[in-house]
Tab-separated table of C-alpha atoms in Angstrom:
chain	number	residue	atom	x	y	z
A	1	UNK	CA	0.000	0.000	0.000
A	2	UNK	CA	1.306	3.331	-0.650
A	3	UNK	CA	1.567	5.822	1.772
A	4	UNK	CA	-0.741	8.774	1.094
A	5	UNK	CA	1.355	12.212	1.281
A	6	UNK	CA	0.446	15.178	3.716
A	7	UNK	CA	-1.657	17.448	2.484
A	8	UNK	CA	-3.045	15.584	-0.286
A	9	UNK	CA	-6.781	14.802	-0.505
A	10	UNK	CA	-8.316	11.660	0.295
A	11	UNK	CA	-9.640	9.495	-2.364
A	12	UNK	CA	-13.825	9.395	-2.549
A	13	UNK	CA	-15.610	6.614	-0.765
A	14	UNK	CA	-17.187	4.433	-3.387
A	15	UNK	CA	-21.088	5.139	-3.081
A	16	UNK	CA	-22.360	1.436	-3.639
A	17	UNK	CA	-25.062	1.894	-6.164
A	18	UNK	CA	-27.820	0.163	-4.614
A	19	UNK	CA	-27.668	3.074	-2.349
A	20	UNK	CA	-27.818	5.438	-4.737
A	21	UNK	CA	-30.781	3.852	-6.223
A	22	UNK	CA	-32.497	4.157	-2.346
A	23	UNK	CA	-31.694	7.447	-1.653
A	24	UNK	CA	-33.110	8.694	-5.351
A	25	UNK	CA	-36.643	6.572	-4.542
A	26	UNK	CA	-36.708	7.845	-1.083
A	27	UNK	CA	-36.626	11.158	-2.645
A	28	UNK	CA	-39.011	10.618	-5.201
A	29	UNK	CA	-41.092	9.220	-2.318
A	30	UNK	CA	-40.837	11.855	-0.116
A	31	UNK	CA	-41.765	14.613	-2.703
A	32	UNK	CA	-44.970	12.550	-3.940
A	33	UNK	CA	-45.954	12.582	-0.250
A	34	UNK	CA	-45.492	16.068	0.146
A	35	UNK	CA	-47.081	16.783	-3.161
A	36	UNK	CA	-50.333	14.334	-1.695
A	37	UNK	CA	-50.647	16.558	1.406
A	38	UNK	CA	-50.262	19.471	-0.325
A	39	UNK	CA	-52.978	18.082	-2.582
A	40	UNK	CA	-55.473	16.845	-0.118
A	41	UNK	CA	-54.774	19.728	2.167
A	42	UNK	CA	-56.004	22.185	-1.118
A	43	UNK	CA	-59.268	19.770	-1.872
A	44	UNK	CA	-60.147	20.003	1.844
A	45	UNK	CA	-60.014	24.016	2.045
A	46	UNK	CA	-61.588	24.348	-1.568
A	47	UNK	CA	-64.399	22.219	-0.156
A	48	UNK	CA	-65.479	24.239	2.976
A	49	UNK	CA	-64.540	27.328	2.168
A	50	UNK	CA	-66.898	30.183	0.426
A	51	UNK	CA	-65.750	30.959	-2.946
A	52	UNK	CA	-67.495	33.497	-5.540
A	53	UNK	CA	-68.426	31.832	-8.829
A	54	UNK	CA	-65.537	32.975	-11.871
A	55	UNK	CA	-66.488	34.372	-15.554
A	56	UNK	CA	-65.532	31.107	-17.502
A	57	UNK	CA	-67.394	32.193	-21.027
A	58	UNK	CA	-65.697	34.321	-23.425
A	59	UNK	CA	-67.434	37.391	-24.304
A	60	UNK	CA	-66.063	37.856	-28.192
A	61	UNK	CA	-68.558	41.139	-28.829
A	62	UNK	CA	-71.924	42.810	-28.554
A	63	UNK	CA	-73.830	44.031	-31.581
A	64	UNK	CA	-76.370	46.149	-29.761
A	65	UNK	CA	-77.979	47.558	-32.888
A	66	UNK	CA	-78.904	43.803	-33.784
A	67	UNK	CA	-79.480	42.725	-29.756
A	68	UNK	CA	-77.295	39.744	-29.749
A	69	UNK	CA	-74.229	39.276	-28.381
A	70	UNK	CA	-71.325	36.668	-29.082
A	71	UNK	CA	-69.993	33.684	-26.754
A	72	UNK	CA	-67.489	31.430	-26.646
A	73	UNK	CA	-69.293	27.807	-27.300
A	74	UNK	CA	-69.425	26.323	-23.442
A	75	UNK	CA	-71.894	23.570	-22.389
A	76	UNK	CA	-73.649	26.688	-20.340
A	77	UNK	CA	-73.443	29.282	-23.602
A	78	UNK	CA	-75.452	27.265	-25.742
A	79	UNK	CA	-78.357	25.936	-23.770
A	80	UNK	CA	-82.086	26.846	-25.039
A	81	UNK	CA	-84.027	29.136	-23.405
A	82	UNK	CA	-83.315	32.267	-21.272
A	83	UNK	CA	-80.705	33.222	-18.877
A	84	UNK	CA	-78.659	36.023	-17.492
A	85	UNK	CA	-74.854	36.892	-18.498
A	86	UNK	CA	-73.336	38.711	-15.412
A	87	UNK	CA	-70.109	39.876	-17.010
A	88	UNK	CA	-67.113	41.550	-15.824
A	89	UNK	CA	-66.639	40.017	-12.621
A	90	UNK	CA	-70.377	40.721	-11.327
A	91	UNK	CA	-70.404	44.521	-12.563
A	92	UNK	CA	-72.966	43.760	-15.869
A	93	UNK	CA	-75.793	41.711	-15.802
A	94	UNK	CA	-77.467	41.109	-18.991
A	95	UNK	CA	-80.904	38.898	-19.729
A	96	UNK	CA	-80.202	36.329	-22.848
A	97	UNK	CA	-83.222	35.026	-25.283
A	98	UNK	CA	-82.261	31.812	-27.604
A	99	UNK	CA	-79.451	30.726	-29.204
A	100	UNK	CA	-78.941	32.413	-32.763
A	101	UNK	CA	-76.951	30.286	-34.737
A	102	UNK	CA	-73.814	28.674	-33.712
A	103	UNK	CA	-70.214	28.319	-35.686
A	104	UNK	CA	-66.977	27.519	-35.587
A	105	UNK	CA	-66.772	27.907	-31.661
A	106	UNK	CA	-69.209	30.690	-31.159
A	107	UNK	CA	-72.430	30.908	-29.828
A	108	UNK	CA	-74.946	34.199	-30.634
A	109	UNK	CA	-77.580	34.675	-28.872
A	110	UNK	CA	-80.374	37.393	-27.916
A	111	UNK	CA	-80.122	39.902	-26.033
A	112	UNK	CA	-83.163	40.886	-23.855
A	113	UNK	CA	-82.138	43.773	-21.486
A	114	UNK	CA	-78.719	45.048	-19.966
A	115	UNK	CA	-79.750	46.016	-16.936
A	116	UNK	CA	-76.381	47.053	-15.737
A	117	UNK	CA	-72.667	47.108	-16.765
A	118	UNK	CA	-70.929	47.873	-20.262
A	119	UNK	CA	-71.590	44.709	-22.403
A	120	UNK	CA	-69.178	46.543	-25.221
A	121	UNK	CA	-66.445	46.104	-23.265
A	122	UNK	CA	-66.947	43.060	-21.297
A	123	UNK	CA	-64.407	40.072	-22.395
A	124	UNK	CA	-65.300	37.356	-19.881
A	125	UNK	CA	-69.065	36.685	-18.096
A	126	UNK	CA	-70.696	33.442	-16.952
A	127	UNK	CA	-74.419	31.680	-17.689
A	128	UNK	CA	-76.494	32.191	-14.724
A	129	UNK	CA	-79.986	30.819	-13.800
A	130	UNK	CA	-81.423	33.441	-11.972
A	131	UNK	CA	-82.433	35.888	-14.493
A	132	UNK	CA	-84.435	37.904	-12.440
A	133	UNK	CA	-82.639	40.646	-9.603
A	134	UNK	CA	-85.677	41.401	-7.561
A	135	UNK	CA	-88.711	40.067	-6.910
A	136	UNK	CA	-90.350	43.286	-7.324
A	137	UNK	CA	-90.286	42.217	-11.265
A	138	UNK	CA	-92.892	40.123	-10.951
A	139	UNK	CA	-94.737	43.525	-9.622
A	140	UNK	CA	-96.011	41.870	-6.415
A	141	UNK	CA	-95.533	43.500	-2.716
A	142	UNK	CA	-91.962	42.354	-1.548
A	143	UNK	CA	-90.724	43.711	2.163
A	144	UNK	CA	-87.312	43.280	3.383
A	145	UNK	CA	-87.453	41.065	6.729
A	146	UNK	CA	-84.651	39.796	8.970
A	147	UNK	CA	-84.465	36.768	10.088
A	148	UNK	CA	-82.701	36.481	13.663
A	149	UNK	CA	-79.929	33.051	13.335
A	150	UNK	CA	-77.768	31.981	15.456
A	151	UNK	CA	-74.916	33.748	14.219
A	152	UNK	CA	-76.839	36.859	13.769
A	153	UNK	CA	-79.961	38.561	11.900
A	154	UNK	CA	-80.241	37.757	8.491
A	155	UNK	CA	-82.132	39.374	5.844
A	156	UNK	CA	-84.625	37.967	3.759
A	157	UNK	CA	-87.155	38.791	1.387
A	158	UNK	CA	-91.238	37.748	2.108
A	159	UNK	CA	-93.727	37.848	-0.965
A	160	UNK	CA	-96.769	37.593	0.702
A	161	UNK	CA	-99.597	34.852	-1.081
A	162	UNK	CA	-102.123	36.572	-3.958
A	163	UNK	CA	-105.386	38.032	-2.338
A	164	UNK	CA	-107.309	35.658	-4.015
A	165	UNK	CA	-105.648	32.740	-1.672
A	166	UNK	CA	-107.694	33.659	1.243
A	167	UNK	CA	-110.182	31.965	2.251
A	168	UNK	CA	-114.463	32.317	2.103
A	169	UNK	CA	-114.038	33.690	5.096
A	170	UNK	CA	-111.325	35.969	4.183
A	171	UNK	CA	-108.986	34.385	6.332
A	172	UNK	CA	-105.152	34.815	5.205
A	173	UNK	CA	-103.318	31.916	3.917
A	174	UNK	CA	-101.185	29.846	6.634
A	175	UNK	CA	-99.086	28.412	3.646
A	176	UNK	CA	-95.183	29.522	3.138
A	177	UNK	CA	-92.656	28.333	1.145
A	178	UNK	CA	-88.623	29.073	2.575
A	179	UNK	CA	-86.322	29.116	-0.231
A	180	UNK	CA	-82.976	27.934	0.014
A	181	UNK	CA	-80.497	29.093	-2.118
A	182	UNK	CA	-77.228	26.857	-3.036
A	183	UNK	CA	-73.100	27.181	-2.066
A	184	UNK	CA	-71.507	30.213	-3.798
A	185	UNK	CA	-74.700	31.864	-4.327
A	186	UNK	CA	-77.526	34.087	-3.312
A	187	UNK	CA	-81.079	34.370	-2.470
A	188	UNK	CA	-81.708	35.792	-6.088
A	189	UNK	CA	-81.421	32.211	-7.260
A	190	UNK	CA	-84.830	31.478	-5.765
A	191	UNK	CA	-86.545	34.403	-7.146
A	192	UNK	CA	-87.703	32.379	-9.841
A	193	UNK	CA	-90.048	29.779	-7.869
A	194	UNK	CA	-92.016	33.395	-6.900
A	195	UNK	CA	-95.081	33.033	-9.762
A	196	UNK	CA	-95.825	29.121	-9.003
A	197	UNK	CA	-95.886	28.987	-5.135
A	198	UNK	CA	-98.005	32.811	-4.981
A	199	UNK	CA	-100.056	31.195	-7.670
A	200	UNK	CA	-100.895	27.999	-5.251
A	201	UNK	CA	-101.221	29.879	-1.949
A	202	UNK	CA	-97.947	30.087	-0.946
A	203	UNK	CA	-96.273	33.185	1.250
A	204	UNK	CA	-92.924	32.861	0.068
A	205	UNK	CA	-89.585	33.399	2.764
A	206	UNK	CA	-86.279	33.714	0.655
A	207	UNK	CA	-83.532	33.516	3.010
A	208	UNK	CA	-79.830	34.112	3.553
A	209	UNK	CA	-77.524	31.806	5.607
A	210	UNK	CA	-73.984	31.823	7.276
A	211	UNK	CA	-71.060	32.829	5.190
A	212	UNK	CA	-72.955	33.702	1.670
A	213	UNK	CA	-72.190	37.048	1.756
A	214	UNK	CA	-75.192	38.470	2.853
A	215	UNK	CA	-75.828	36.709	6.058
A	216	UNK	CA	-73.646	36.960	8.813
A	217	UNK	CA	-70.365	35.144	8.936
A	218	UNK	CA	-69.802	32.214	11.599
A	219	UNK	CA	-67.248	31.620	14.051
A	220	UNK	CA	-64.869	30.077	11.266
A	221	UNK	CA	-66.556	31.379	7.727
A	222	UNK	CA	-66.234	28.180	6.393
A	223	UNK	CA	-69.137	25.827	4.719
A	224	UNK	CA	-70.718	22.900	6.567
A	225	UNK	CA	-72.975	21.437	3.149
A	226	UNK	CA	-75.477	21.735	5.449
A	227	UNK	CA	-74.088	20.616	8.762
A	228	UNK	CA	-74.822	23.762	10.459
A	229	UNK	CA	-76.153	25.934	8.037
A	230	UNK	CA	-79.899	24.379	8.428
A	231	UNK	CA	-79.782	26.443	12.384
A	232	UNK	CA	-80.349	29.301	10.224
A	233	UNK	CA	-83.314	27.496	8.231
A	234	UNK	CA	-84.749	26.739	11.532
A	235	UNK	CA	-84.446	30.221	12.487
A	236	UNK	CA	-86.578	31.030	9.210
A	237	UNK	CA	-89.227	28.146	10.097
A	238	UNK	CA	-89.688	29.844	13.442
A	239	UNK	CA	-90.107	33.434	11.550
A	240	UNK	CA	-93.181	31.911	9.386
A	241	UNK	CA	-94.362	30.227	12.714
A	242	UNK	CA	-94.638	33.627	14.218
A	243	UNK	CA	-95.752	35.139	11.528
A	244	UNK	CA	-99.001	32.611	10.726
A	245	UNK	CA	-97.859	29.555	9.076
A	246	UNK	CA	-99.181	26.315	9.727
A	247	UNK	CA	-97.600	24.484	7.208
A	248	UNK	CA	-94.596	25.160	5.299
A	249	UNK	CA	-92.868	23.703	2.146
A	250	UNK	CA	-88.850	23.460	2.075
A	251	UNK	CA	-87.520	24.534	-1.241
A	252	UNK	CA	-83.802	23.978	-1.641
A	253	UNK	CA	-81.332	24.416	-4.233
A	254	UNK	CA	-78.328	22.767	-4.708
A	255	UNK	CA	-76.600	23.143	-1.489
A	256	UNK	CA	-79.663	24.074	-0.218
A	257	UNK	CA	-81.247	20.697	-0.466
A	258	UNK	CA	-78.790	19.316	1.723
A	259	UNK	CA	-79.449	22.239	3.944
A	260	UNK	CA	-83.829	21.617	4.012
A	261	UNK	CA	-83.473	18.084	4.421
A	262	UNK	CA	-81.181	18.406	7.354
A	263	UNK	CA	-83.660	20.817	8.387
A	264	UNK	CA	-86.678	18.727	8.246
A	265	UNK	CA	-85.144	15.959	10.810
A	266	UNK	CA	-83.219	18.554	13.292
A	267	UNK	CA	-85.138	21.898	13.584
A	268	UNK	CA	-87.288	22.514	15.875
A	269	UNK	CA	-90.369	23.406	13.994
A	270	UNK	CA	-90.127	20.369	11.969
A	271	UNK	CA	-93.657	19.467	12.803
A	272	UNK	CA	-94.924	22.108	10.717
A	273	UNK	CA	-92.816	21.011	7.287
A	274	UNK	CA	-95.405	19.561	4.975
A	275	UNK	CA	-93.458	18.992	2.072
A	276	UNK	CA	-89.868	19.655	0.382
A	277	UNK	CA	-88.620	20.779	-3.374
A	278	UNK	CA	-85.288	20.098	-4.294
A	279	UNK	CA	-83.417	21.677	-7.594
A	280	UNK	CA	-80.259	19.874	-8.372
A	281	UNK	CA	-79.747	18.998	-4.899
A	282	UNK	CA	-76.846	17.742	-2.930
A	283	UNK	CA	-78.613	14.208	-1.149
A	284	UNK	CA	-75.477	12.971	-0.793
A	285	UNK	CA	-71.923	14.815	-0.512
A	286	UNK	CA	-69.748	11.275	-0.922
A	287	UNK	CA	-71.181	11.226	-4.244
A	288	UNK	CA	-71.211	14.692	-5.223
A	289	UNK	CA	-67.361	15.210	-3.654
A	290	UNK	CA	-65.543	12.170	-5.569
A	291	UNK	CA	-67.509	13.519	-8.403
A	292	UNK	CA	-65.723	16.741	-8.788
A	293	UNK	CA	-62.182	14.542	-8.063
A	294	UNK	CA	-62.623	12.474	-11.189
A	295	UNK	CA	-63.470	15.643	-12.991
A	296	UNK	CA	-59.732	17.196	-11.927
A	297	UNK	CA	-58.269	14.398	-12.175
A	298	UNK	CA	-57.483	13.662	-8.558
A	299	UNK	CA	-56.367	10.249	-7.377
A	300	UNK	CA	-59.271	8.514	-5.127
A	301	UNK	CA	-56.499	8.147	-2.286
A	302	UNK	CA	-56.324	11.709	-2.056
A	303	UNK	CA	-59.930	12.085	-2.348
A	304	UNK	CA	-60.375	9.923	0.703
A	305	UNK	CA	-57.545	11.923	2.122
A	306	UNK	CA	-59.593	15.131	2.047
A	307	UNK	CA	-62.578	13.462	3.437
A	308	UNK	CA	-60.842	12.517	6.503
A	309	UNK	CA	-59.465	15.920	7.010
A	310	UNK	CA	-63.004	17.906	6.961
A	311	UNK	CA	-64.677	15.245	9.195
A	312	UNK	CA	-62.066	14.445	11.390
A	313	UNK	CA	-61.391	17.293	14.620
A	314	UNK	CA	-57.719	17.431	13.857
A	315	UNK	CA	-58.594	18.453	10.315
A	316	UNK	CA	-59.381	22.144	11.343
A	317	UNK	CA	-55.579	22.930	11.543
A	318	UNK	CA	-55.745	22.714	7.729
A	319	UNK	CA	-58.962	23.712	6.892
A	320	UNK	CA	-60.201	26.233	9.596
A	321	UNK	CA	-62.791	24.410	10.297
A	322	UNK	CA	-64.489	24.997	13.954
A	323	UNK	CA	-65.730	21.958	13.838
A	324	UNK	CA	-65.608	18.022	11.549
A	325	UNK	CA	-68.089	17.707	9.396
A	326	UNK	CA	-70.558	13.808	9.463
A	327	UNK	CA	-70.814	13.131	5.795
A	328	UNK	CA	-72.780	10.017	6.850
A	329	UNK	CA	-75.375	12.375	8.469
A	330	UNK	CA	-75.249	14.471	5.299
A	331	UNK	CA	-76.088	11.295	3.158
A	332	UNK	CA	-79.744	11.175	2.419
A	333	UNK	CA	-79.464	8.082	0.359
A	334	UNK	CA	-78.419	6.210	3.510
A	335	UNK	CA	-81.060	7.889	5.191
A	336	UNK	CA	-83.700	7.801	3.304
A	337	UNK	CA	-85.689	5.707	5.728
A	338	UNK	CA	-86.190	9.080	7.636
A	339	UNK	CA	-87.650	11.131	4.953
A	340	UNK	CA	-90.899	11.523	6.411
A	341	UNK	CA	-92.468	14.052	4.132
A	342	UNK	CA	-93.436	14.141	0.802
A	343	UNK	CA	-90.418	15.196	-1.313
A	344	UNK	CA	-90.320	16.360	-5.368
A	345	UNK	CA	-86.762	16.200	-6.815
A	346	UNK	CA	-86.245	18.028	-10.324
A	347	UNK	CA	-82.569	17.791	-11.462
A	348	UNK	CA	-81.063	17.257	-14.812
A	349	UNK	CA	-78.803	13.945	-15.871
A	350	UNK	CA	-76.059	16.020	-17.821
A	351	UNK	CA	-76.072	18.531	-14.150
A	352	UNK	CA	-72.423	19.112	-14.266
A	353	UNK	CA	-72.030	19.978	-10.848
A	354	UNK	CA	-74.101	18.391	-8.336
A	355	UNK	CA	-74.312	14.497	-10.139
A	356	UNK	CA	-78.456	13.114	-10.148
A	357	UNK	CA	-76.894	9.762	-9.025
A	358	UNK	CA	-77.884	10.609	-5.354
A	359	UNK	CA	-81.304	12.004	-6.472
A	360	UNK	CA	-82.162	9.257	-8.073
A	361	UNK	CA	-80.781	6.548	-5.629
A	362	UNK	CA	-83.292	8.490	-2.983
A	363	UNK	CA	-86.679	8.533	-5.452
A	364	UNK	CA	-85.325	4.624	-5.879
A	365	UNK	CA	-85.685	3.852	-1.818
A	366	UNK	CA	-88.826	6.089	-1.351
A	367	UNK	CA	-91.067	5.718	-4.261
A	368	UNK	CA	-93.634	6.030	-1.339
A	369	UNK	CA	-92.773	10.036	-0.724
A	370	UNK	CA	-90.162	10.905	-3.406
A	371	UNK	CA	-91.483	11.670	-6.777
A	372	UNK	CA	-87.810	12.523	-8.873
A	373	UNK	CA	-88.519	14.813	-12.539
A	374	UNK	CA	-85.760	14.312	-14.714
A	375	UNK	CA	-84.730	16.374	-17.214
A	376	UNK	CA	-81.755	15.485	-19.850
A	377	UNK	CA	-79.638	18.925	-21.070
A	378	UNK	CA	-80.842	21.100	-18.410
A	379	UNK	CA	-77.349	21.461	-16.470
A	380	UNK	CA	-76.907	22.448	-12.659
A	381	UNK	CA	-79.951	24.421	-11.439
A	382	UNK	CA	-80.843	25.841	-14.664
A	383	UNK	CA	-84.256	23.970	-15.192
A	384	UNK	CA	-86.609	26.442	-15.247
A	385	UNK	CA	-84.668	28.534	-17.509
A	386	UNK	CA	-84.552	25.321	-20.538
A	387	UNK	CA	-87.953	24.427	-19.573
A	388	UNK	CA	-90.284	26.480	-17.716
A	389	UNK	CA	-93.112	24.462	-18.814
A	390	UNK	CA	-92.044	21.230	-17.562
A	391	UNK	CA	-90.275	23.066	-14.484
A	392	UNK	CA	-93.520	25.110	-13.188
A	393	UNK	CA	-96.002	22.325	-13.954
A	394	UNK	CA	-93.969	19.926	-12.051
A	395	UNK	CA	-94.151	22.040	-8.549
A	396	UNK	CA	-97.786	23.043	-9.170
A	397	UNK	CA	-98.986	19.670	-10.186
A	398	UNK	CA	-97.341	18.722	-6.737
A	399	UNK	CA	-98.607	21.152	-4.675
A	400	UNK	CA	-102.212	20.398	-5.809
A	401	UNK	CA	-101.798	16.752	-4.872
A	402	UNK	CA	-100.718	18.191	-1.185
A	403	UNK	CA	-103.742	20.311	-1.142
A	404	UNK	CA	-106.140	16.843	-1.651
């Protein structure tokens, strides 16, 4: 062996490859893992937390001369029948009649009425539902109530029933409908259900809840899909109590349906619900939550991932969360022994957003008190815009058979 010479430097230790190869997969390991949590920990904030909806149609120009204006072909732009266009991140709000023509990628369609905004110089918008802004369009009495919740008073707009609803004796009608507008929305969503509930009776509550921007805020801001947000139905149940009504008919939208069927097993007027509407409702959140994983792509383990972290207590480190969420007591397919009222589902099979899977599976297990309307190309609570036909006979053909 020869003597190694001061100073000099030491030859390298040989590495033996197998470690090499370790070291790289533990590395690779460790980064997927920390890419999974960074991952899950996303899906579980996106989840509960309140988000406002994002322009995702092109606006490619206005021809206000002709009254029709030019979208980018989306599977919202194109639908038949009316809706409105709230452009420019929610400064313009335009009414749209029927598709025009459609080519090469671009969709033109009517224009009704800008009722607000520069339509000229809009570039992006979305396709809403609600079409109407107040329910003073339909040129009935509105008054602007509050409705006290547990995290605060609320406001909330009451449409009292048609004159010709009272009685022989002249006796008011003891009817009301609550309306219960979906996640990321408002009550001006339910404005449209106005016409066919006055027409049948029907005093007509439409409420705000916890974190939609109207309502008060709770402890944490963050969504429950239901969990807590049906305190402040109850709230509104005890409002119609005190105000006359004897019976009352849930309506909920989207996440709203979760919200009046939680309602009508935990609130404390629950004797007085006669009935319940859903519109593209959320029955149950398993479904509707892997749902919009497949549609980004997200592995199921992280999927599951996410679930554990909203309805476990150690969860709220990530999310903010107050407190875990029960997705089992959120699942009204595994519940549906304990619907107890009679219950009309509308919701369309090509819904986008809230899957009719779960709507379906419930009208499957209660044919007794769940009648379910399907519609085909009608997407998320946009029925009564494609089809208000089918959409307004539905609820009034229901609420007559109540009335028997």
């Amino acid at each position: 062996m020869t003597p190694q010479h001061r100073g000099s430097t030491p030859a390298p230790a040989r590495v033996p490859a197998w470690t090499v190869v370790a070291l790289a997969a533990g590395t690779v390991a460790a980064l997927a893992a920390a890419a999974g949590a960074v991952v899950t920990a996303l899906m579980s904030k996106a989840i509960v937390t309140p988000s406002e909806p994002v322009d995702d149609v092109k606006v490619l120009g206005y021809d206000e001369e002709a009254g029709v204006v030019s979208l980018a072909v989306t599977a919202d732009s194109i639908l038949p029948g009316v809706y409105s266009l709230r452009f420019s991140g929610d400064t313009g709000h335009a009414r749209l009649g029927e598709v025009r023509d459609v080519a090469d990628g671009v969709v033109r369609r009517t224009v009704l009425k800008v009722d607000y905004g520069d339509l000229h110089a809009a570039r992006a918008g979305r396709i809403s539902g609600w079409f109407f802004i107040h329910p003073r369009e339909f040129d009935v009495p509105v008054d602007e109530v509050e409705v006290f919740t547990p995290v605060g008073p609320a406001p909330a707009w009451y449409v009292p029933a048609a004159p010709e609803a009272h009685g022989a004796s002249g006796t008011p009608s003891t009817h009301w409908v609550i309306q219960v507008h979906g996640r990321g929305v408002r009550r001006g969503e339910t404005i449209r259900a106005v016409p066919v509930f006055r027409d049948a009776g029907y005093h007509s509550l439409h409420i705000s809840y916890r974190n939609d921007g109207e309502a008060p805020r709770s402890h944490d801001g963050k969504y429950a899909l239901g969990d807590t947000e049906w305190q402040d139905l109850d709230a509104a149940l005890t409002y119609a109590v005190d105000h006359g009504a004897t019976d009352v008919v849930l309506m909920g939208w989207s996440m709203g349906g979760a919200i009046t069927l939680q309602a009508m097993g935990r609130a404390v007027h629950r004797d007085v619900v006669r009935a319940i509407v859903l519109e593209s409702p959320a029955v149950d959140w398993h479904d509707v939550l892997r749902f919009h994983g497949r549609a980004r792509h997200v592995p199921e383990l992280i999927g599951d991932a996410a679930f554990a972290t909203i309805t476990h207590r150690w969860g709220g480190i990530v999310t903010g969360q107050d407190q875990p969420l029960d997705l089992d007591r959120l699942d009204f397919v595994k519940r549906s022994a304990e619907v107890d009222v009679p219950v009309l589902i509308l919701h369309s099979d090509d819904d986008g957003y809230v899957p009719s899977t779960g709507s379906r599976q419930l009208a499957e297990a209660r044919p007794d008190l769940v009648t379910f309307v399907p519609f085909s190309v009608a997407r998320h609570t946009k029925l009564w815009n494609y089809d208000r036909a089918a959409w307004n006979g539905a609820i009034a053909r229901f609420l007559d058979e109540l009335a028997l």
